Amino acid sequence: MEKKYVKETRCFKVSRVFPTDVNNHDTLFGGKLMSYIDDIASISASKLCRVTTVTASTDSVDFLYPIRPTDSVSLESFVTWTGKSSIEVFVKVIREDLRSGERKIAATSFLTFVALDEQNKTILVPRIVPETEEEKKLYETAENRTVMRKHRREESKKFADFLVSKYPWE
């Protein structure tokens, strides 16, 4: 089985926070950050296997500190674990106060992607190899996240079966 090192999937994005990017609390709009996260994570997933990948789930987006217009927002993404056709990607969001230089981890996120062939069928992905302490820790804790993800998906399907799809005006 082919293997790739985590560093081969690492991506970075740095943006300034503009007035059109903030909410009524004068902090970066959460939906804007989530869009950045999905975008950069999808690039890491594609760099792993060099085929089409699709977002299967966003496990979490934990907003830890607000991002203000005086901050820059930096995103770092990389593949942390691979299954047969699934790819777990971690995204770390760092806010930097452009006046003081102070940096904080503003958000973290785990997303799962699936690799597809030209017929939109799942395909095998390379095994990921961690090297740094951070990469190894994320790799070692991935199995637990995978179990929780599968359980949550099963529960979501059961819940969806209970919900009605009829519009209120029908």
mmCIF file of C-alpha atoms in Angstrom:
data_model
loop_
_atom_site.group_PDB
_atom_site.id
_atom_site.type_symbol
_atom_site.label_atom_id
_atom_site.label_comp_id
_atom_site.label_asym_id
_atom_site.label_seq_id
_atom_site.Cartn_x
_atom_site.Cartn_y
_atom_site.Cartn_z
ATOM 1 C CA MET A 1 0.000 0.000 0.000
ATOM 2 C CA GLU A 2 1.257 3.442 -0.931
ATOM 3 C CA LYS A 3 2.122 5.792 1.923
ATOM 4 C CA LYS A 4 2.496 9.548 2.263
ATOM 5 C CA TYR A 5 3.916 11.683 5.009
ATOM 6 C CA VAL A 6 1.670 14.187 6.766
ATOM 7 C CA LYS A 7 3.939 17.016 5.601
ATOM 8 C CA GLU A 8 2.984 16.210 1.990
ATOM 9 C CA THR A 9 -0.616 17.190 2.782
ATOM 10 C CA ARG A 10 0.073 20.345 4.782
ATOM 11 C CA CYS A 11 -1.575 23.566 3.560
ATOM 12 C CA PHE A 12 -1.588 27.150 4.804
ATOM 13 C CA LYS A 13 -3.882 30.133 4.260
ATOM 14 C CA VAL A 14 -3.544 33.598 5.771
ATOM 15 C CA SER A 15 -6.210 36.278 5.466
ATOM 16 C CA ARG A 16 -6.934 39.723 6.783
ATOM 17 C CA VAL A 17 -10.284 40.290 8.492
ATOM 18 C CA PHE A 18 -12.213 42.933 6.551
ATOM 19 C CA PRO A 19 -15.311 44.848 7.703
ATOM 20 C CA THR A 20 -17.482 42.753 5.362
ATOM 21 C CA ASP A 21 -16.232 39.569 7.119
ATOM 22 C CA VAL A 22 -17.513 40.428 10.605
ATOM 23 C CA ASN A 23 -20.816 39.900 12.389
ATOM 24 C CA ASN A 24 -22.771 42.210 14.700
ATOM 25 C CA HIS A 25 -20.252 41.443 17.487
ATOM 26 C CA ASP A 26 -17.444 42.843 15.310
ATOM 27 C CA THR A 27 -15.768 39.419 15.106
ATOM 28 C CA LEU A 28 -15.176 37.145 12.139
ATOM 29 C CA PHE A 29 -18.464 35.610 10.994
ATOM 30 C CA GLY A 30 -18.462 31.901 11.913
ATOM 31 C CA GLY A 31 -19.802 30.880 8.501
ATOM 32 C CA LYS A 32 -16.914 32.659 6.791
ATOM 33 C CA LEU A 33 -14.406 30.778 8.950
ATOM 34 C CA MET A 34 -16.209 27.485 8.297
ATOM 35 C CA SER A 35 -15.953 28.124 4.559
ATOM 36 C CA TYR A 36 -12.201 28.747 4.909
ATOM 37 C CA ILE A 37 -11.894 25.529 6.930
ATOM 38 C CA ASP A 38 -13.720 23.325 4.409
ATOM 39 C CA ASP A 39 -11.765 24.866 1.538
ATOM 40 C CA ILE A 40 -8.296 24.310 2.984
ATOM 41 C CA ALA A 41 -9.167 20.860 4.360
ATOM 42 C CA SER A 42 -10.333 19.755 0.909
ATOM 43 C CA ILE A 43 -6.961 20.747 -0.531
ATOM 44 C CA SER A 44 -5.098 18.665 2.068
ATOM 45 C CA ALA A 45 -7.332 15.680 1.281
ATOM 46 C CA SER A 46 -6.713 16.047 -2.457
ATOM 47 C CA LYS A 47 -2.960 16.386 -1.951
ATOM 48 C CA LEU A 48 -2.976 13.009 -0.206
ATOM 49 C CA CYS A 49 -4.450 11.001 -3.056
ATOM 50 C CA ARG A 50 -4.536 13.343 -6.103
ATOM 51 C CA VAL A 51 -8.120 12.396 -6.974
ATOM 52 C CA THR A 52 -11.517 13.931 -6.329
ATOM 53 C CA THR A 53 -12.404 14.103 -2.652
ATOM 54 C CA VAL A 54 -15.721 15.099 -1.120
ATOM 55 C CA THR A 55 -16.562 16.249 2.377
ATOM 56 C CA ALA A 56 -18.250 13.391 4.233
ATOM 57 C CA SER A 57 -18.538 15.166 7.574
ATOM 58 C CA THR A 58 -17.406 18.058 9.667
ATOM 59 C CA ASP A 59 -16.945 16.478 13.067
ATOM 60 C CA SER A 60 -16.483 19.706 14.898
ATOM 61 C CA VAL A 61 -15.567 23.328 14.647
ATOM 62 C CA ASP A 62 -14.592 24.521 18.076
ATOM 63 C CA PHE A 63 -14.502 28.312 18.268
ATOM 64 C CA LEU A 64 -12.073 29.046 21.090
ATOM 65 C CA TYR A 65 -11.340 32.774 20.747
ATOM 66 C CA PRO A 66 -12.961 35.504 18.676
ATOM 67 C CA ILE A 67 -11.144 36.840 15.622
ATOM 68 C CA ARG A 68 -11.304 40.616 15.349
ATOM 69 C CA PRO A 69 -10.782 43.089 12.492
ATOM 70 C CA THR A 70 -7.375 43.938 14.002
ATOM 71 C CA ASP A 71 -6.322 40.281 13.597
ATOM 72 C CA SER A 72 -5.111 38.171 10.746
ATOM 73 C CA VAL A 73 -6.475 34.650 10.530
ATOM 74 C CA SER A 74 -4.131 31.794 9.606
ATOM 75 C CA LEU A 75 -5.303 28.290 8.825
ATOM 76 C CA GLU A 76 -3.123 25.199 8.760
ATOM 77 C CA SER A 77 -4.522 21.887 7.571
ATOM 78 C CA PHE A 78 -3.113 18.397 7.195
ATOM 79 C CA VAL A 79 -4.228 14.797 6.976
ATOM 80 C CA THR A 80 -4.112 13.117 10.389
ATOM 81 C CA TRP A 81 -5.432 9.636 9.614
ATOM 82 C CA THR A 82 -6.623 7.498 6.717
ATOM 83 C CA GLY A 83 -8.957 4.535 6.464
ATOM 84 C CA LYS A 84 -9.660 2.560 3.306
ATOM 85 C CA SER A 85 -11.224 5.434 1.379
ATOM 86 C CA SER A 86 -11.723 7.964 4.158
ATOM 87 C CA ILE A 87 -9.404 10.797 5.072
ATOM 88 C CA GLU A 88 -9.409 12.690 8.358
ATOM 89 C CA VAL A 89 -8.130 16.267 8.110
ATOM 90 C CA PHE A 90 -7.299 18.554 11.017
ATOM 91 C CA VAL A 91 -7.503 22.328 10.683
ATOM 92 C CA LYS A 92 -5.854 24.659 13.166
ATOM 93 C CA VAL A 93 -6.927 28.318 13.095
ATOM 94 C CA ILE A 94 -4.556 30.913 14.556
ATOM 95 C CA ARG A 95 -5.510 34.511 15.161
ATOM 96 C CA GLU A 96 -2.712 37.050 15.280
ATOM 97 C CA ASP A 97 -3.194 40.545 16.612
ATOM 98 C CA LEU A 98 -1.523 42.596 13.914
ATOM 99 C CA ARG A 99 -0.679 45.352 16.405
ATOM 100 C CA SER A 100 0.881 43.355 19.232
ATOM 101 C CA GLY A 101 1.868 40.154 17.415
ATOM 102 C CA GLU A 102 0.066 38.029 20.035
ATOM 103 C CA ARG A 103 -1.111 34.695 18.634
ATOM 104 C CA LYS A 104 -3.759 32.287 19.934
ATOM 105 C CA ILE A 105 -5.334 29.134 18.633
ATOM 106 C CA ALA A 106 -8.743 30.583 17.745
ATOM 107 C CA ALA A 107 -10.429 27.414 16.477
ATOM 108 C CA THR A 108 -9.838 23.761 15.673
ATOM 109 C CA SER A 109 -11.714 21.428 13.396
ATOM 110 C CA PHE A 110 -11.787 17.822 12.209
ATOM 111 C CA LEU A 111 -13.302 16.947 8.849
ATOM 112 C CA THR A 112 -13.621 13.676 6.984
ATOM 113 C CA PHE A 113 -13.339 13.302 3.231
ATOM 114 C CA VAL A 114 -13.866 10.370 0.919
ATOM 115 C CA ALA A 115 -11.771 9.716 -2.195
ATOM 116 C CA LEU A 116 -13.651 8.995 -5.427
ATOM 117 C CA ASP A 117 -12.721 7.695 -8.876
ATOM 118 C CA GLU A 118 -14.082 9.015 -12.195
ATOM 119 C CA GLN A 119 -17.309 7.015 -11.687
ATOM 120 C CA ASN A 120 -17.791 8.504 -8.203
ATOM 121 C CA LYS A 121 -16.959 5.175 -6.550
ATOM 122 C CA THR A 122 -14.827 5.144 -3.411
ATOM 123 C CA ILE A 123 -11.198 4.184 -3.888
ATOM 124 C CA LEU A 124 -8.329 3.219 -1.616
ATOM 125 C CA VAL A 125 -6.188 6.050 -0.277
ATOM 126 C CA PRO A 126 -2.523 6.067 0.757
ATOM 127 C CA ARG A 127 -1.634 5.337 4.371
ATOM 128 C CA ILE A 128 -0.588 8.477 6.241
ATOM 129 C CA VAL A 129 2.692 8.564 8.180
ATOM 130 C CA PRO A 130 3.064 11.088 11.031
ATOM 131 C CA GLU A 131 6.485 12.440 11.993
ATOM 132 C CA THR A 132 6.214 15.345 14.461
ATOM 133 C CA GLU A 133 4.912 15.057 18.024
ATOM 134 C CA GLU A 134 1.760 16.986 17.069
ATOM 135 C CA GLU A 135 1.140 14.711 14.063
ATOM 136 C CA LYS A 136 1.730 11.568 16.136
ATOM 137 C CA LYS A 137 -0.671 12.699 18.878
ATOM 138 C CA LEU A 138 -3.416 13.408 16.332
ATOM 139 C CA TYR A 139 -2.759 10.073 14.609
ATOM 140 C CA GLU A 140 -2.857 8.119 17.890
ATOM 141 C CA THR A 141 -6.158 9.692 18.932
ATOM 142 C CA ALA A 142 -7.820 9.232 15.525
ATOM 143 C CA GLU A 143 -9.218 5.771 16.226
ATOM 144 C CA ASN A 144 -11.394 7.123 19.039
ATOM 145 C CA ARG A 145 -12.672 9.938 16.797
ATOM 146 C CA THR A 146 -13.432 7.396 14.069
ATOM 147 C CA VAL A 147 -15.532 5.282 16.438
ATOM 148 C CA MET A 148 -17.414 8.362 17.681
ATOM 149 C CA ARG A 149 -17.926 9.542 14.083
ATOM 150 C CA LYS A 150 -19.449 6.192 13.030
ATOM 151 C CA HIS A 151 -21.742 6.157 16.065
ATOM 152 C CA ARG A 152 -22.840 9.746 15.456
ATOM 153 C CA ARG A 153 -23.553 8.982 11.789
ATOM 154 C CA GLU A 154 -25.714 5.974 12.725
ATOM 155 C CA GLU A 155 -27.630 8.101 15.219
ATOM 156 C CA SER A 156 -28.054 10.868 12.629
ATOM 157 C CA LYS A 157 -29.508 8.401 10.125
ATOM 158 C CA LYS A 158 -31.987 7.101 12.716
ATOM 159 C CA PHE A 159 -32.959 10.653 13.593
ATOM 160 C CA ALA A 160 -33.349 11.597 9.909
ATOM 161 C CA ASP A 161 -35.724 8.643 9.436
ATOM 162 C CA PHE A 162 -37.913 10.111 12.168
ATOM 163 C CA LEU A 163 -38.055 13.587 10.618
ATOM 164 C CA VAL A 164 -40.680 14.565 8.065
ATOM 165 C CA SER A 165 -39.741 15.947 4.656
ATOM 166 C CA LYS A 166 -43.122 17.551 3.997
ATOM 167 C CA TYR A 167 -43.058 21.361 3.856
ATOM 168 C CA PRO A 168 -45.238 23.170 6.421
ATOM 169 C CA TRP A 169 -47.297 24.800 3.657
ATOM 170 C CA GLU A 170 -48.185 21.492 2.022
#
